[in-house]
CSV table of C-alpha atoms in Angstrom, one decimal:
chain,number,residue,atom,x,y,z
A,1,UNK,CA,-17.0,30.6,128.5
A,2,UNK,CA,-15.9,27.5,130.3
A,3,UNK,CA,-12.3,26.4,130.6
A,4,UNK,CA,-10.3,23.8,132.4
A,5,UNK,CA,-9.3,25.0,135.8
A,6,UNK,CA,-7.0,22.2,136.8
A,7,UNK,CA,-5.6,19.3,134.9
A,8,UNK,CA,-2.9,16.7,135.3
A,9,UNK,CA,0.4,18.1,134.1
A,10,UNK,CA,0.9,15.4,131.5
A,11,UNK,CA,1.3,15.6,127.8
A,12,UNK,CA,-1.5,13.3,126.8
A,13,UNK,CA,-1.0,12.8,123.1
A,14,UNK,CA,2.5,11.6,122.3
A,15,UNK,CA,2.3,11.9,118.5
A,16,UNK,CA,1.8,15.7,118.8
A,17,UNK,CA,4.3,18.0,120.4
A,18,UNK,CA,1.8,20.7,121.2
A,19,UNK,CA,-0.7,18.4,122.9
A,20,UNK,CA,0.0,19.4,126.5
A,21,UNK,CA,-2.8,20.9,128.5
A,22,UNK,CA,-0.9,24.1,128.9
A,23,UNK,CA,0.5,25.6,132.1
A,24,UNK,CA,0.8,28.5,134.4
A,25,UNK,CA,3.4,31.1,135.4
A,26,UNK,CA,1.3,33.8,137.0
A,27,UNK,CA,2.4,37.4,136.4
A,28,UNK,CA,6.0,36.5,135.8
A,29,UNK,CA,8.1,33.4,135.0
A,30,UNK,CA,10.3,32.5,137.9
A,31,UNK,CA,11.9,29.5,136.3
A,32,UNK,CA,15.4,29.2,134.7
A,33,UNK,CA,17.0,26.7,132.4
A,34,UNK,CA,19.3,24.1,133.9
A,35,UNK,CA,20.3,20.5,133.4
A,36,UNK,CA,20.1,17.2,135.3
A,37,UNK,CA,23.8,17.5,136.2
A,38,UNK,CA,23.0,20.5,138.5
A,39,UNK,CA,24.0,19.0,141.9
A,40,UNK,CA,20.9,20.3,143.6
A,41,UNK,CA,18.8,18.2,141.2
A,42,UNK,CA,20.9,15.0,141.1
A,43,UNK,CA,18.4,12.2,141.4
A,44,UNK,CA,15.7,14.0,139.3
A,45,UNK,CA,14.8,12.1,136.1
A,46,UNK,CA,13.1,12.7,132.8
A,47,UNK,CA,10.5,10.0,132.0
A,48,UNK,CA,10.0,9.1,128.4
A,49,UNK,CA,6.5,7.7,128.1
A,50,UNK,CA,6.3,6.9,124.5
A,51,UNK,CA,7.3,10.2,122.9
A,52,UNK,CA,5.9,12.4,125.7
A,53,UNK,CA,7.5,13.5,128.9
A,54,UNK,CA,7.0,13.3,132.6
A,55,UNK,CA,9.4,14.1,135.5
A,56,UNK,CA,10.3,11.8,138.4
A,57,UNK,CA,13.0,11.2,141.0
A,58,UNK,CA,15.2,8.5,142.6
A,59,UNK,CA,14.1,7.7,146.1
A,60,UNK,CA,16.5,4.8,146.5
A,61,UNK,CA,19.4,3.5,144.4
A,62,UNK,CA,17.1,1.7,142.0
A,63,UNK,CA,13.6,3.0,142.9
A,64,UNK,CA,12.0,6.0,141.0
A,65,UNK,CA,8.8,7.8,141.8
A,66,UNK,CA,6.5,9.7,139.4
A,67,UNK,CA,2.7,10.3,139.1
A,68,UNK,CA,0.3,7.4,138.4
A,69,UNK,CA,-1.2,9.2,135.4
A,70,UNK,CA,2.3,9.0,133.8
A,71,UNK,CA,2.6,5.3,134.7
A,72,UNK,CA,-0.6,4.5,132.7
A,73,UNK,CA,1.4,4.3,129.5
A,74,UNK,CA,4.0,2.1,131.1
A,75,UNK,CA,1.6,-0.7,132.1
A,76,UNK,CA,1.3,-1.9,128.5
A,77,UNK,CA,4.4,-0.3,126.9
A,78,UNK,CA,8.1,0.1,127.9
A,79,UNK,CA,9.1,3.3,129.5
A,80,UNK,CA,12.6,4.7,130.1
A,81,UNK,CA,14.3,7.5,132.0
A,82,UNK,CA,17.3,9.8,131.6
A,83,UNK,CA,19.3,10.8,134.7
A,84,UNK,CA,22.8,12.0,135.9
A,85,UNK,CA,24.5,9.7,138.4
A,86,UNK,CA,27.1,12.2,139.6
A,87,UNK,CA,29.7,11.3,136.9
A,88,UNK,CA,27.8,10.7,133.7
A,89,UNK,CA,24.4,11.0,132.0
A,90,UNK,CA,22.4,7.9,131.4
A,91,UNK,CA,19.7,8.0,128.7
A,92,UNK,CA,17.1,5.5,127.7
A,93,UNK,CA,17.4,3.4,130.9
A,94,UNK,CA,14.5,0.9,131.2
A,95,UNK,CA,12.2,1.0,134.2
A,96,UNK,CA,9.6,-1.5,135.4
A,97,UNK,CA,6.5,-0.6,137.3
A,98,UNK,CA,6.6,-1.8,140.9
A,99,UNK,CA,3.6,-0.4,142.7
A,100,UNK,CA,0.8,2.0,142.2
A,101,UNK,CA,-2.8,2.4,143.4
A,102,UNK,CA,-5.4,0.6,141.3
A,103,UNK,CA,-7.3,3.9,140.6
A,104,UNK,CA,-7.1,7.5,141.5
A,105,UNK,CA,-8.8,10.9,140.9
A,106,UNK,CA,-7.7,14.5,140.7
A,107,UNK,CA,-7.5,15.3,144.4
A,108,UNK,CA,-7.3,11.8,146.0
A,109,UNK,CA,-3.6,12.1,146.8
A,110,UNK,CA,-3.1,8.7,145.3
A,111,UNK,CA,-1.5,9.8,142.0
A,112,UNK,CA,1.9,8.1,142.6
A,113,UNK,CA,3.8,5.2,141.1
A,114,UNK,CA,7.1,3.5,141.9
A,115,UNK,CA,9.4,2.0,139.3
A,116,UNK,CA,12.5,-0.2,139.4
A,117,UNK,CA,15.4,1.2,137.4
A,118,UNK,CA,17.7,-1.2,135.4
A,119,UNK,CA,20.6,1.2,136.4
A,120,UNK,CA,21.3,2.3,139.9
A,121,UNK,CA,21.9,5.9,140.9
A,122,UNK,CA,23.8,6.6,144.2
A,123,UNK,CA,22.5,10.1,144.2
A,124,UNK,CA,18.9,9.7,145.4
A,125,UNK,CA,16.7,11.7,147.7
A,126,UNK,CA,15.3,10.7,151.1
A,127,UNK,CA,11.6,11.1,151.5
A,128,UNK,CA,9.9,13.1,154.3
A,129,UNK,CA,7.3,11.2,156.4
A,130,UNK,CA,4.9,14.0,155.8
A,131,UNK,CA,4.7,17.3,153.9
A,132,UNK,CA,5.3,20.7,155.6
A,133,UNK,CA,4.8,24.2,154.4
A,134,UNK,CA,7.9,26.2,153.3
A,135,UNK,CA,10.4,26.9,150.6
A,136,UNK,CA,11.3,24.2,148.1
A,137,UNK,CA,13.3,23.7,144.9
A,138,UNK,CA,11.6,22.1,141.9
A,139,UNK,CA,12.8,21.1,138.5
A,140,UNK,CA,10.8,19.5,135.6
A,141,UNK,CA,10.4,18.9,131.9
A,142,UNK,CA,7.3,21.0,131.4
A,143,UNK,CA,6.4,21.8,127.8
A,144,UNK,CA,5.9,25.5,128.5
A,145,UNK,CA,9.1,27.4,127.6
A,146,UNK,CA,10.5,30.1,129.8
A,147,UNK,CA,8.7,33.5,129.1
A,148,UNK,CA,10.5,36.8,129.5
A,149,UNK,CA,8.6,39.7,131.1
A,150,UNK,CA,9.1,41.9,127.9
A,151,UNK,CA,7.1,39.5,125.8
A,152,UNK,CA,4.1,39.0,128.2
A,153,UNK,CA,2.0,42.0,126.8
A,154,UNK,CA,2.3,40.6,123.2
A,155,UNK,CA,1.5,37.1,124.4
A,156,UNK,CA,-1.6,38.3,126.2
A,157,UNK,CA,-2.8,40.0,123.0
A,158,UNK,CA,-2.1,36.9,120.9
A,159,UNK,CA,-3.9,34.7,123.4
A,160,UNK,CA,-7.0,37.0,123.4
A,161,UNK,CA,-7.0,37.1,119.6
A,162,UNK,CA,-6.7,33.3,119.4
A,163,UNK,CA,-9.5,32.7,121.9
A,164,UNK,CA,-11.8,35.1,120.0
A,165,UNK,CA,-11.1,33.4,116.7
A,166,UNK,CA,-11.1,29.8,117.8
A,167,UNK,CA,-12.8,29.7,121.2
A,168,UNK,CA,-16.3,28.7,119.9
A,169,UNK,CA,-14.9,25.8,117.8
A,170,UNK,CA,-12.7,24.6,120.6
A,171,UNK,CA,-15.6,24.8,123.1
A,172,UNK,CA,-17.6,22.4,120.9
A,173,UNK,CA,-14.8,19.8,121.4
A,174,UNK,CA,-15.8,19.7,125.1
A,175,UNK,CA,-14.3,21.1,128.3
A,176,UNK,CA,-11.7,18.3,128.5
A,177,UNK,CA,-10.2,19.3,125.1
A,178,UNK,CA,-10.7,23.1,125.2
A,179,UNK,CA,-7.4,24.2,126.5
A,180,UNK,CA,-5.5,21.7,124.4
A,181,UNK,CA,-7.3,23.0,121.3
A,182,UNK,CA,-6.7,26.7,122.1
A,183,UNK,CA,-3.0,26.0,122.8
A,184,UNK,CA,-2.6,24.3,119.5
A,185,UNK,CA,-3.9,27.4,117.7
A,186,UNK,CA,-1.9,29.7,120.0
A,187,UNK,CA,1.3,27.8,119.0
A,188,UNK,CA,0.4,28.1,115.3
A,189,UNK,CA,-0.3,31.8,115.6
A,190,UNK,CA,3.1,32.4,117.3
A,191,UNK,CA,4.9,30.4,114.6
A,192,UNK,CA,3.1,32.4,111.9
A,193,UNK,CA,4.5,35.6,113.5
A,194,UNK,CA,8.0,34.1,113.5
A,195,UNK,CA,8.0,33.7,117.2
A,196,UNK,CA,8.9,30.6,119.3
A,197,UNK,CA,5.9,28.5,120.3
A,198,UNK,CA,5.0,28.3,123.9
A,199,UNK,CA,4.4,24.6,124.4
A,200,UNK,CA,7.1,22.6,122.6
A,201,UNK,CA,9.8,22.7,125.2
A,202,UNK,CA,9.6,19.4,127.2
A,203,UNK,CA,13.2,18.3,126.3
A,204,UNK,CA,14.6,21.2,128.4
A,205,UNK,CA,15.0,21.0,132.2
A,206,UNK,CA,13.6,24.1,134.0
A,207,UNK,CA,14.1,24.8,137.7
A,208,UNK,CA,12.9,27.3,140.2
A,209,UNK,CA,12.6,28.1,143.9
A,210,UNK,CA,9.0,28.3,145.2
A,211,UNK,CA,6.8,27.6,148.2
A,212,UNK,CA,4.4,25.0,149.6
A,213,UNK,CA,1.8,27.4,150.8
A,214,UNK,CA,-1.0,25.5,152.5
A,215,UNK,CA,-3.2,22.4,152.7
A,216,UNK,CA,-5.4,22.1,149.6
A,217,UNK,CA,-8.9,23.3,150.4
A,218,UNK,CA,-10.4,20.4,148.5
A,219,UNK,CA,-8.3,17.6,149.8
A,220,UNK,CA,-6.3,17.0,153.1
A,221,UNK,CA,-4.1,14.7,151.1
A,222,UNK,CA,-2.8,17.5,148.8
A,223,UNK,CA,-1.1,20.8,149.2
A,224,UNK,CA,-1.1,24.0,147.2
A,225,UNK,CA,2.1,25.7,146.0
A,226,UNK,CA,3.1,28.8,144.0
A,227,UNK,CA,5.3,26.8,141.7
A,228,UNK,CA,5.0,27.4,138.0
A,229,UNK,CA,4.1,24.3,136.1
A,230,UNK,CA,3.1,22.8,132.7
A,231,UNK,CA,2.4,19.6,131.0
A,232,UNK,CA,5.5,17.4,131.5
A,233,UNK,CA,6.1,18.6,135.1
A,234,UNK,CA,4.0,15.7,136.4
A,235,UNK,CA,5.9,13.7,139.0
A,236,UNK,CA,8.5,16.4,139.7
A,237,UNK,CA,10.0,16.1,143.2
A,238,UNK,CA,9.6,19.2,145.4
A,239,UNK,CA,12.9,19.3,147.3
A,240,UNK,CA,14.2,20.7,150.5
A,241,UNK,CA,17.9,20.0,150.4
A,242,UNK,CA,18.3,16.3,149.9
A,243,UNK,CA,14.8,15.5,150.9
A,244,UNK,CA,11.7,15.0,148.8
A,245,UNK,CA,8.9,16.8,150.7
A,246,UNK,CA,6.1,16.7,148.1
A,247,UNK,CA,5.3,15.4,144.6
A,248,UNK,CA,4.2,17.7,141.8
A,249,UNK,CA,0.8,16.6,140.4
A,250,UNK,CA,-1.6,19.1,138.7
A,251,UNK,CA,-2.1,22.7,138.1
A,252,UNK,CA,-4.0,25.6,136.6
A,253,UNK,CA,-4.0,25.9,132.8
A,254,UNK,CA,-4.3,29.6,132.1
A,255,UNK,CA,-0.5,30.4,131.7
A,256,UNK,CA,-0.7,34.2,132.7
A,257,UNK,CA,-2.8,34.1,135.8
A,258,UNK,CA,-3.2,37.5,137.5
A,259,UNK,CA,-2.4,35.9,140.9
A,260,UNK,CA,1.2,35.0,141.2
A,261,UNK,CA,0.5,32.8,144.2
A,262,UNK,CA,-1.7,30.4,142.2
A,263,UNK,CA,0.5,27.5,141.3
A,264,UNK,CA,0.7,23.7,141.0
A,265,UNK,CA,-0.8,21.2,143.4
A,266,UNK,CA,1.3,18.5,145.0
A,267,UNK,CA,0.8,15.2,146.8
A,268,UNK,CA,1.6,14.9,150.6
A,269,UNK,CA,4.4,12.4,151.0
A,270,UNK,CA,2.3,10.6,153.7
A,271,UNK,CA,0.3,9.2,150.8
A,272,UNK,CA,3.2,7.0,149.7
A,273,UNK,CA,5.9,7.0,152.4
A,274,UNK,CA,4.7,3.7,154.0
A,275,UNK,CA,4.7,1.9,150.7
A,276,UNK,CA,8.2,3.2,149.8
A,277,UNK,CA,9.4,2.0,153.2
A,278,UNK,CA,8.1,-1.5,152.5
A,279,UNK,CA,9.7,-1.6,149.1
A,280,UNK,CA,13.1,-0.5,150.5
A,281,UNK,CA,12.9,-3.0,153.4
A,282,UNK,CA,12.4,-5.8,150.9
A,283,UNK,CA,15.9,-5.0,149.6
A,284,UNK,CA,18.4,-5.3,152.5
A,285,UNK,CA,21.0,-3.1,150.9
A,286,UNK,CA,18.6,-0.1,150.8
A,287,UNK,CA,18.4,2.2,153.9
A,288,UNK,CA,15.0,3.2,155.2
A,289,UNK,CA,14.0,6.8,154.1
A,290,UNK,CA,13.9,9.3,156.9
A,291,UNK,CA,14.1,13.0,157.3
A,292,UNK,CA,16.7,12.7,160.1
A,293,UNK,CA,19.0,10.3,158.2
A,294,UNK,CA,19.7,11.5,154.6
A,295,UNK,CA,20.5,8.7,152.2
A,296,UNK,CA,22.1,11.0,149.6
A,297,UNK,CA,25.7,11.7,149.0
A,298,UNK,CA,25.3,15.1,147.4
A,299,UNK,CA,26.3,18.3,149.4
A,300,UNK,CA,24.0,18.9,152.4
A,301,UNK,CA,23.7,22.6,151.6
A,302,UNK,CA,23.5,22.9,147.8
A,303,UNK,CA,23.6,26.3,146.2
A,304,UNK,CA,19.9,27.5,146.0
A,305,UNK,CA,18.2,28.2,142.7
A,306,UNK,CA,17.7,31.9,142.4
A,307,UNK,CA,14.2,33.1,141.7
A,308,UNK,CA,13.3,36.6,140.5
A,309,UNK,CA,9.7,37.1,141.6
A,310,UNK,CA,7.9,40.3,141.0
A,311,UNK,CA,5.7,39.8,144.0
A,312,UNK,CA,6.8,39.0,147.6
A,313,UNK,CA,7.2,35.3,148.1
A,314,UNK,CA,5.6,33.8,151.2
A,315,UNK,CA,8.2,33.3,153.9
A,316,UNK,CA,9.0,29.9,155.2
A,317,UNK,CA,7.7,29.4,158.7
A,318,UNK,CA,10.3,28.9,161.4
A,319,UNK,CA,8.4,25.8,162.7
A,320,UNK,CA,6.8,24.2,159.6
A,321,UNK,CA,3.3,23.0,160.3
A,322,UNK,CA,2.9,19.3,159.5
A,323,UNK,CA,0.2,18.6,156.9
A,324,UNK,CA,-1.2,15.3,158.1
A,325,UNK,CA,-3.0,12.7,156.0
A,326,UNK,CA,-4.0,9.1,156.6
A,327,UNK,CA,-2.7,6.7,153.9
A,328,UNK,CA,-5.4,4.6,152.1
A,329,UNK,CA,-5.1,0.9,151.4
A,330,UNK,CA,-3.1,0.4,148.2
A,331,UNK,CA,-3.6,-2.1,145.5
A,332,UNK,CA,-0.7,-2.8,143.1
A,333,UNK,CA,-2.6,-4.2,140.0
A,334,UNK,CA,-3.1,-1.1,137.8
A,335,UNK,CA,-6.0,-1.1,135.4
A,336,UNK,CA,-5.0,1.5,132.6
A,337,UNK,CA,-8.5,1.8,131.1
A,338,UNK,CA,-10.2,2.4,134.4
A,339,UNK,CA,-7.6,5.0,135.3
A,340,UNK,CA,-7.8,6.9,132.0
A,341,UNK,CA,-11.6,7.0,132.2
A,342,UNK,CA,-11.6,8.2,135.8
A,343,UNK,CA,-9.0,10.9,135.1
A,344,UNK,CA,-11.0,12.3,132.2
A,345,UNK,CA,-14.2,12.3,134.3
A,346,UNK,CA,-12.6,14.3,137.1
A,347,UNK,CA,-11.4,17.4,135.4
A,348,UNK,CA,-13.0,20.4,136.9
A,349,UNK,CA,-14.4,23.3,135.0
A,350,UNK,CA,-15.3,26.8,136.0
A,351,UNK,CA,-17.1,29.7,134.4
């Protein structure tokens, strides 16, 4: 039976809380609940894109980055963000699209977008000129709730029963809708058992420590991680201290993967660093982002998020290997219909 192997981590149908593509935790869930006032994640934002969620982050006092596929909604509708500025929480802050590629595809490395925030945030992250392998902290608003080890056997049985009962009907909807359909029935089955559904949790902030493992085998502009992800985690900054070193983008959609090192994909920062530099230079009050000169006022050595992996986590290399890419020419006139059609045509399926 075919199923979606990778999909953008966006909740695509805002009128339905279960409509995320799903997610992945591997053999255990290494995330924990937190909030945006956690000092390590000051500068991370929740994007409200019309009733659905994405994640993003401040990369200058008034510039926010997220994924382009999240920005599609914002080209014809107003979008807003929630964030903590070091003293108080701001909710419903309007943002305006500044720059994004005209089109993108799953592994192009061009799935980024910059917004101007109506409210400034002094606690923003500098951006690395290029992505390197190693340990990172990541927080996002994925719809997949945190799963305890004790409930995994029951979830596996319920998933198997749901697939057996509804798999054929869901398959007729097409590969692009298969996982969404199965997850709808899975949530309904869990509710019928008096259990908490898996995919209705995108209002809660979930954080973890994970690793950027390697270059992506299908794209030199992307990297692979072992970070757990789900719909709503799109655009989450991968952080190393006060520096954004990669941008969360897409991931496997099979929730309980047997390989705990299979996680989300991320964009190399070299795809958008030059564009951000130009945007910042156009505002004289903004410093240029660099790895050597942090532009953030949070502690330089924040308390790390503790992970509880059941398998050994790949160690950070002492001399991280640069993951090089060559930026492509960028156009800043987004065409929402073209982007949506191209996204849907680029989902990959496997037997």
